Short mmCIF file of C-alpha atoms in Angstrom, two decimals:
data_model
loop_
_atom_site.label_atom_id
_atom_site.label_comp_id
_atom_site.label_asym_id
_atom_site.label_seq_id
_atom_site.Cartn_x
_atom_site.Cartn_y
_atom_site.Cartn_z
CA HIS A 1 137.25 144.65 301.91
CA GLY A 2 141.32 144.60 302.44
CA ARG A 3 142.72 147.60 300.73
CA SER A 4 139.68 148.79 298.61
CA THR A 5 138.18 149.40 302.30
CA GLU A 6 141.00 150.96 303.53
CA GLN A 7 141.15 153.61 300.51
CA ASN A 8 137.62 153.69 300.06
CA PHE A 9 136.87 154.91 303.67
CA LYS A 10 139.66 156.11 305.23
CA ARG A 11 138.34 158.68 306.44
CA SER A 12 135.69 157.08 308.13
CA LEU A 13 136.10 157.43 312.32
CA HIS A 14 135.38 154.11 311.96
CA GLY A 15 137.36 152.54 308.89
CA ARG A 16 135.71 150.53 307.65
CA VAL A 17 131.72 149.37 306.97
CA ASN A 18 129.42 149.72 309.25
CA TYR A 19 128.06 146.11 308.56
CA GLU A 20 131.85 145.56 310.19
CA ASP A 21 131.40 146.99 313.29
CA GLU A 22 130.63 144.72 316.12
CA PHE A 23 128.01 147.22 317.64
CA TYR A 24 126.23 147.42 315.20
CA SER A 25 123.19 145.55 313.00
CA VAL A 26 122.82 146.47 309.86
CA ASP A 27 119.60 145.31 308.25
CA LEU A 28 120.28 147.05 305.00
CA PRO A 29 123.73 148.44 303.53
CA ILE A 30 123.39 151.81 301.77
CA PHE A 31 126.62 152.98 300.01
CA ALA A 32 126.22 156.59 299.03
CA ILE A 33 128.42 158.95 297.39
CA HIS A 34 127.11 162.89 297.00
CA GLY A 35 125.52 165.11 294.82
CA ASN A 36 126.53 168.96 293.97
CA HIS A 37 123.97 170.05 297.02
CA ASP A 38 125.66 168.26 299.85
CA ASP A 39 129.64 168.19 298.00
CA PRO A 40 132.31 169.08 300.97
CA THR A 41 132.54 172.58 301.71
CA ARG A 42 135.36 174.58 304.43
CA ASP A 43 132.07 177.12 305.86
CA GLY A 44 132.00 177.22 309.24
CA GLY A 45 135.92 175.42 309.19
CA THR A 46 138.83 174.14 308.34
CA GLU A 47 138.18 171.11 307.94
CA MET A 48 136.25 169.87 304.26
CA LEU A 49 132.76 167.82 305.25
CA ALA A 50 129.23 167.10 303.76
CA ALA A 51 126.82 166.03 304.49
CA LEU A 52 126.88 162.47 303.97
CA ASP A 53 130.01 163.07 307.00
CA LEU A 54 127.95 163.54 309.35
CA LEU A 55 124.79 160.31 308.55
CA SER A 56 128.50 158.27 308.33
CA ILE A 57 130.66 159.03 311.68
CA SER A 58 126.08 157.56 312.24
CA ASN A 59 127.12 155.18 311.12
CA PHE A 60 123.70 155.06 308.66
CA VAL A 61 125.47 154.86 305.82
CA ASN A 62 129.15 153.93 303.89
CA TYR A 63 129.97 157.47 302.33
CA PHE A 64 132.48 157.20 299.81
CA GLY A 65 133.61 158.86 295.96
CA ARG A 66 134.65 161.61 297.62
CA GLN A 67 138.17 163.58 296.04
CA ASP A 68 140.83 165.27 298.63
CA GLU A 69 143.61 165.88 295.44
CA VAL A 70 142.00 169.28 293.55
CA ASP A 71 144.31 168.55 290.33
CA LYS A 72 143.83 164.50 289.60
CA VAL A 73 141.88 161.31 290.84
CA GLU A 74 142.27 158.00 291.90
CA VAL A 75 138.49 156.17 291.94
CA SER A 76 139.88 152.55 293.81
CA PRO A 77 136.79 150.74 293.55
CA ILE A 78 134.93 149.05 296.94
CA LEU A 79 134.04 144.58 296.32
CA LEU A 80 131.83 142.54 297.05
CA ARG A 81 131.57 138.53 296.45
CA LYS A 82 128.93 136.53 297.15
CA GLY A 83 128.56 133.28 296.30
CA SER A 84 129.64 133.01 292.39
CA THR A 85 129.58 137.03 292.27
CA ASN A 86 132.29 139.46 291.97
CA VAL A 87 130.90 143.14 292.44
CA ALA A 88 133.47 145.90 291.85
CA LEU A 89 131.24 149.15 292.84
CA TYR A 90 133.31 152.96 291.56
CA GLY A 91 131.82 155.40 292.78
CA MET A 92 132.40 158.98 292.36
CA GLY A 93 131.33 162.12 294.00
CA SER A 94 130.08 165.52 292.44
CA MET A 95 132.69 168.11 291.29
CA ARG A 96 132.60 170.42 288.99
CA ASP A 97 132.27 169.95 285.15
CA GLU A 98 135.04 172.11 283.84
CA ARG A 99 137.65 170.82 286.40
CA LEU A 100 136.53 167.24 285.53
CA ASN A 101 136.26 167.81 282.56
CA ARG A 102 139.80 169.46 282.20
CA MET A 103 141.71 166.57 284.40
CA TRP A 104 140.17 163.18 282.64
CA GLN A 105 141.35 165.07 278.96
CA GLY A 106 144.68 165.40 281.20
CA LYS A 107 143.89 161.88 281.07
CA LYS A 108 144.73 162.89 285.24
CA VAL A 109 141.74 160.68 286.68
CA ARG A 110 142.48 156.87 286.64
CA PHE A 111 140.82 153.92 288.37
CA LEU A 112 142.10 151.49 290.44
CA ARG A 113 141.24 148.08 288.96
CA PRO A 114 141.28 143.80 291.64
CA GLU A 115 144.13 141.87 290.20
CA ASN A 116 142.78 138.86 289.86
CA VAL A 117 138.76 137.17 291.14
CA ASN A 118 140.38 133.84 292.79
CA SER A 119 142.92 137.30 296.03
CA PRO A 120 141.92 137.14 298.51
CA LEU A 121 139.24 140.81 297.95
CA ASP A 122 142.59 143.03 299.76
CA GLY A 123 144.49 144.12 296.24
CA THR A 124 144.34 146.57 293.14
CA ASN A 125 146.31 147.53 291.00
CA ASP A 126 146.41 149.66 288.14
CA GLU A 127 143.94 150.44 284.99
CA ASP A 128 146.91 149.77 282.60
CA GLU A 129 148.62 147.13 284.22
CA ALA A 130 145.81 144.96 286.37
CA ASN A 131 144.47 141.16 284.65
CA ASN A 132 147.52 141.36 282.74
CA GLY A 133 145.23 139.71 279.82
CA GLN A 134 143.41 137.90 281.94
CA GLU A 135 139.85 137.75 280.56
CA ASN A 136 137.46 139.29 284.00
CA THR A 137 136.00 138.18 285.43
CA TRP A 138 134.38 141.38 288.08
CA PHE A 139 130.82 142.93 286.92
CA ASN A 140 131.94 146.45 287.46
CA ILE A 141 129.30 149.39 288.34
CA PHE A 142 130.43 153.24 288.11
CA ALA A 143 128.01 155.48 290.11
CA LEU A 144 128.90 159.88 289.57
CA HIS A 145 126.86 162.81 289.93
CA GLN A 146 127.95 165.01 286.76
CA ASN A 147 126.25 166.28 284.02
CA ARG A 148 126.12 164.74 281.37
CA ASP A 149 126.70 165.20 276.95
CA THR A 150 122.86 167.26 276.35
CA GLY A 151 123.65 169.65 274.42
CA ARG A 152 125.71 172.06 277.37
CA GLY A 153 129.02 172.01 275.99
CA ALA A 154 131.92 170.18 275.43
CA LYS A 155 133.84 171.40 278.57
CA ASN A 156 130.93 171.05 280.67
CA CYS A 157 130.10 167.75 281.29
CA VAL A 158 130.19 163.55 280.90
CA HIS A 159 131.64 162.61 277.84
CA GLU A 160 130.44 158.62 278.10
CA SER A 161 134.12 158.44 275.70
CA MET A 162 135.89 158.80 279.33
CA ILE A 163 133.87 156.53 280.72
CA PRO A 164 136.28 152.78 280.98
CA GLU A 165 135.36 151.13 278.22
CA TRP A 166 135.98 147.64 281.06
CA MET A 167 132.70 149.17 282.70
CA ASP A 168 129.76 147.18 283.20
CA LEU A 169 127.08 149.55 283.87
CA VAL A 170 127.59 153.10 285.06
CA VAL A 171 124.67 154.58 287.18
CA TRP A 172 124.17 158.66 286.09
CA GLY A 173 123.21 160.32 289.56
CA HIS A 174 122.60 164.32 288.30
CA GLU A 175 119.76 164.52 285.89
CA HIS A 176 116.77 164.95 286.58
CA GLU A 177 114.36 163.20 284.11
CA CYS A 178 114.32 159.29 284.45
CA ARG A 179 116.02 156.46 282.40
CA ILE A 180 115.52 154.12 284.53
CA VAL A 181 116.13 151.64 281.61
CA PRO A 182 119.61 150.75 281.15
CA ASP A 183 120.97 151.96 277.41
CA GLU A 184 123.51 151.41 275.54
CA SER A 185 126.29 153.71 275.75
CA LEU A 186 128.22 155.68 273.22
CA VAL A 187 131.11 153.33 273.17
CA GLY A 188 129.53 150.26 273.06
CA THR A 189 130.65 148.30 275.90
CA PHE A 190 128.84 149.02 278.87
CA ARG A 191 125.08 150.37 280.11
CA ILE A 192 123.73 153.95 280.88
CA THR A 193 120.67 153.82 283.65
CA GLN A 194 119.81 157.22 284.73
CA PRO A 195 117.54 156.90 287.52
CA GLY A 196 116.38 161.26 287.89
CA SER A 197 115.35 162.56 290.63
CA SER A 198 112.56 161.21 293.76
CA VAL A 199 109.71 164.07 293.11
CA ALA A 200 109.35 167.45 290.68
CA THR A 201 112.34 169.80 291.88
CA SER A 202 112.14 171.58 288.81
CA LEU A 203 108.77 172.12 286.88
CA VAL A 204 109.86 170.80 282.92
CA GLN A 205 109.16 168.15 280.27
CA GLY A 206 111.17 166.04 281.70
CA GLU A 207 109.77 165.48 284.78
CA ALA A 208 106.67 164.43 284.00
CA VAL A 209 108.06 161.34 283.02
CA ARG A 210 106.78 158.64 285.84
CA LYS A 211 109.34 158.53 288.51
CA HIS A 212 111.29 154.63 288.96
CA ILE A 213 113.85 153.33 291.24
CA GLY A 214 115.55 149.89 289.84
CA LEU A 215 116.36 146.63 291.27
CA LEU A 216 119.43 145.66 290.54
CA ASP A 217 120.34 141.43 290.50
CA ILE A 218 123.72 140.18 289.16
CA ARG A 219 124.31 136.91 288.62
CA GLY A 220 127.88 136.22 287.52
CA CYS A 221 128.60 139.15 284.39
CA GLN A 222 125.35 138.55 283.86
CA PHE A 223 122.87 140.79 285.29
CA ARG A 224 118.98 142.95 284.97
CA LEU A 225 117.45 146.21 285.85
CA LYS A 226 113.54 146.14 287.18
CA PRO A 227 112.44 149.27 287.05
CA ILE A 228 110.46 150.17 290.03
CA PRO A 229 107.26 152.60 289.76
CA LEU A 230 106.92 154.86 292.87
CA SER A 231 103.93 155.64 294.52
CA MET A 232 104.26 158.56 296.37
CA VAL A 233 105.05 161.47 293.92
CA ARG A 234 103.11 164.05 293.09
CA ALA A 235 101.48 163.85 289.82
CA PHE A 236 102.70 166.62 287.88
CA ALA A 237 101.81 167.46 284.46
CA THR A 238 103.27 169.76 281.70
CA GLY A 239 101.78 172.00 277.92
CA GLU A 240 102.26 174.04 275.75
CA VAL A 241 99.57 177.00 274.14
CA SER A 242 100.20 179.62 271.82
CA LEU A 243 97.39 182.33 271.79
CA GLY A 244 98.53 183.63 267.67
CA ARG A 245 96.19 182.65 264.06
CA GLY A 246 96.36 180.03 263.24
CA ASN A 247 96.61 178.12 266.53
CA ALA A 248 93.38 176.58 267.93
CA MET A 249 92.07 173.95 267.30
CA ASN A 250 88.74 175.73 266.13
CA ALA A 251 87.99 179.21 263.87
CA GLU A 252 85.54 179.98 266.37
CA ASP A 253 88.35 179.29 269.30
CA GLU A 254 90.49 181.70 268.15
CA LEU A 255 91.65 185.06 269.91
CA ASP A 256 91.40 188.30 268.48
CA PRO A 257 93.83 191.05 270.31
CA ASP A 258 91.89 194.03 269.12
CA ASP A 259 88.63 193.03 270.99
CA PRO A 260 87.76 194.47 273.45
CA LYS A 261 87.05 191.93 276.16
CA VAL A 262 90.44 189.86 275.01
CA GLU A 263 91.83 189.66 278.51
CA GLU A 264 89.00 187.78 279.92
CA ASN A 265 88.50 185.46 276.42
CA MET A 266 92.19 184.45 277.40
CA MET A 267 91.61 183.48 281.56
CA GLU A 268 88.67 181.24 279.71
CA TYR A 269 90.98 180.53 276.58
CA LEU A 270 94.28 178.97 279.16
CA SER A 271 91.76 177.52 282.62
CA ALA A 272 90.15 175.18 279.93
CA HIS A 273 93.45 174.08 278.82
CA VAL A 274 95.18 173.85 282.63
CA SER A 275 91.41 172.13 283.87
CA ARG A 276 92.54 169.46 280.70
CA LEU A 277 95.53 169.08 281.83
CA ILE A 278 94.19 168.57 285.41
CA ASP A 279 92.53 165.86 284.44
CA ASP A 280 95.22 164.38 282.53
CA ALA A 281 97.72 164.34 286.00
CA ARG A 282 95.26 163.21 288.58
CA GLU A 283 94.02 160.36 285.72
CA GLN A 284 98.02 159.70 285.63
CA GLY A 285 98.91 159.63 289.62
CA LYS A 286 95.45 157.49 290.57
CA ASN A 287 96.90 154.76 287.53
CA LEU A 288 100.59 155.59 289.81
CA ARG A 289 99.11 154.62 292.57
CA GLU A 290 96.41 151.45 291.38
CA ASP A 291 99.95 150.38 289.17
CA ALA A 292 102.08 150.08 292.87
CA LEU A 293 99.25 149.10 294.68
CA VAL A 294 99.44 145.83 292.85
CA GLU A 295 103.03 145.50 292.79
CA ALA A 296 102.93 145.43 296.61
CA ASN A 297 100.53 143.37 296.79
CA LYS A 298 102.24 141.17 294.51
CA ALA A 299 105.96 141.84 296.24
CA LEU A 300 103.72 140.28 299.93
CA GLN A 301 102.34 137.36 298.27
CA ARG A 302 105.74 135.83 297.47
CA LYS A 303 107.37 136.93 300.49
CA ARG A 304 104.93 135.22 302.10
CA HIS A 305 105.37 132.63 300.36
CA ARG A 306 108.54 132.10 300.91
CA ARG A 307 108.24 132.47 304.36
CA ASN A 308 108.41 129.32 306.47
CA HIS A 309 108.65 131.28 310.79
CA ASN A 310 104.41 131.63 311.42
CA GLU A 311 105.88 134.65 313.88
CA ASP A 312 106.31 136.99 310.02
CA ASP A 313 103.63 135.40 308.55
CA GLU A 314 101.53 137.06 311.67
CA GLU A 315 103.49 139.80 311.47
CA MET A 316 102.57 140.14 307.31
CA GLY A 317 98.62 139.41 307.97
CA GLU A 318 99.05 142.68 311.07
CA MET A 319 100.36 145.06 308.18
CA GLY A 320 97.87 143.97 306.01
CA LEU A 321 97.72 143.45 301.40
CA GLY A 322 97.78 147.09 299.64
CA LYS A 323 97.95 149.22 302.50
CA PRO A 324 100.46 151.11 302.16
CA MET A 325 102.33 152.66 304.85
CA PHE A 326 102.79 156.28 303.14
CA THR A 327 99.86 158.18 301.02
CA ILE A 328 100.52 161.65 299.99
CA GLN A 329 98.81 164.09 301.31
CA LYS A 330 96.42 165.43 299.60
CA PRO A 331 96.95 163.58 296.54
CA ASP A 332 93.88 164.98 293.68
CA GLN A 333 96.27 167.97 294.02
CA VAL A 334 98.60 168.31 291.33
CA LEU A 335 101.98 169.36 289.44
CA VAL A 336 100.88 171.92 286.09
CA ARG A 337 103.10 174.38 284.40
CA LEU A 338 101.27 175.47 281.53
CA LYS A 339 103.94 177.28 279.12
CA VAL A 340 101.67 180.36 277.12
CA GLU A 341 103.30 181.76 273.76
CA HIS A 342 101.28 185.02 273.99
CA THR A 343 102.86 187.79 271.01
CA GLY A 344 100.54 190.73 269.92
CA PHE A 345 98.77 189.96 273.81
CA SER A 346 98.78 191.47 276.72
CA THR A 347 99.56 189.48 279.63
CA LEU A 348 98.01 188.22 282.46
CA ASN A 349 98.96 188.63 286.07
CA ASN A 350 99.39 185.44 286.80
CA GLN A 351 98.51 185.20 291.06
CA ARG A 352 95.30 186.20 289.35
CA PHE A 353 95.47 184.04 287.24
CA GLY A 354 96.20 181.10 289.78
CA ALA A 355 93.87 181.72 292.45
CA ARG A 356 91.10 180.45 289.67
CA PHE A 357 93.15 176.55 291.11
CA VAL A 358 94.04 177.57 293.95
CA SER A 359 92.37 174.24 295.75
CA GLU A 360 93.32 172.23 292.56
CA VAL A 361 96.80 172.47 291.79
CA VAL A 362 99.99 173.33 293.99
CA SER A 363 102.05 174.78 291.73
CA THR A 364 99.47 178.30 290.71
CA PHE A 365 102.50 180.72 290.31
CA LEU A 366 103.94 178.48 287.06
CA PHE A 367 101.73 179.47 284.88
#
């Protein structure tokens, strides 16, 4: 990959992508940028190191998108070519949103672009000088790990309008909600896919959306992204309830804060809500696992149909269809969060209330 390799992997011990190393056999190359929990730090030494540096130096992943300058950012693409399809992969590892926003406003964020599609994969140029009016025949992907503009403040995020208009697809990390289907950007010239977190890391409404990964197919400058649901995810349901008058479904279910047995009634009332959430979460988990098995069987059957070698067919026969390699332990123990508006009522003891569901949920402290 010529110059694009030198610029992106100059910190690597090997100075190149792992699958070009003759002493290693890499079946599926992985390109990764760092996030906000594994960003480079000087803790314990003078040189900045990230967790991905350990995987990179061992030739497990191709770590790119790191910025060592504090006052400017220069993003160089990894250039990939297969047949008539040319892909320019840009990456920007996580950095403080305020600092990045300030540099973007000050025009200190620069993207390099390939010189032209017919040249060897060894040249990049400034985005303002490249192409010279020629039609762009590169499919440009930009992976970043920053806050999106969702009400956090104008200076504490990356605005979609900051991203170059000539990008084709933006893969937006850091945000937890899964929005895997590409949406058109506010700029209108590129699309954004937000894979979200692979498991529920914070029990909020956005985390209750079904988790997916995406399989991206590119041909020329056209693409399609197929969502693939993750089956080994613990089911999660969330809900809200208010104890005030007029909020119950039936008049006889309303709670009276002056009732001597109000605490006992509250326990029963809220227990019924939690039980419904548990049932909903279990049903979601069951449907997810069934859907995942159906998709896995279809994929294995397609693979079997394409394979012509007996050895591969025998190996798949041993694997068997509909038998996942990994399963989640105790899938009926789900994640549940119930938000209670209890103005005018006493507060229940969370631990005491959660003890009722200790064998049914794994988040008994979040009621």
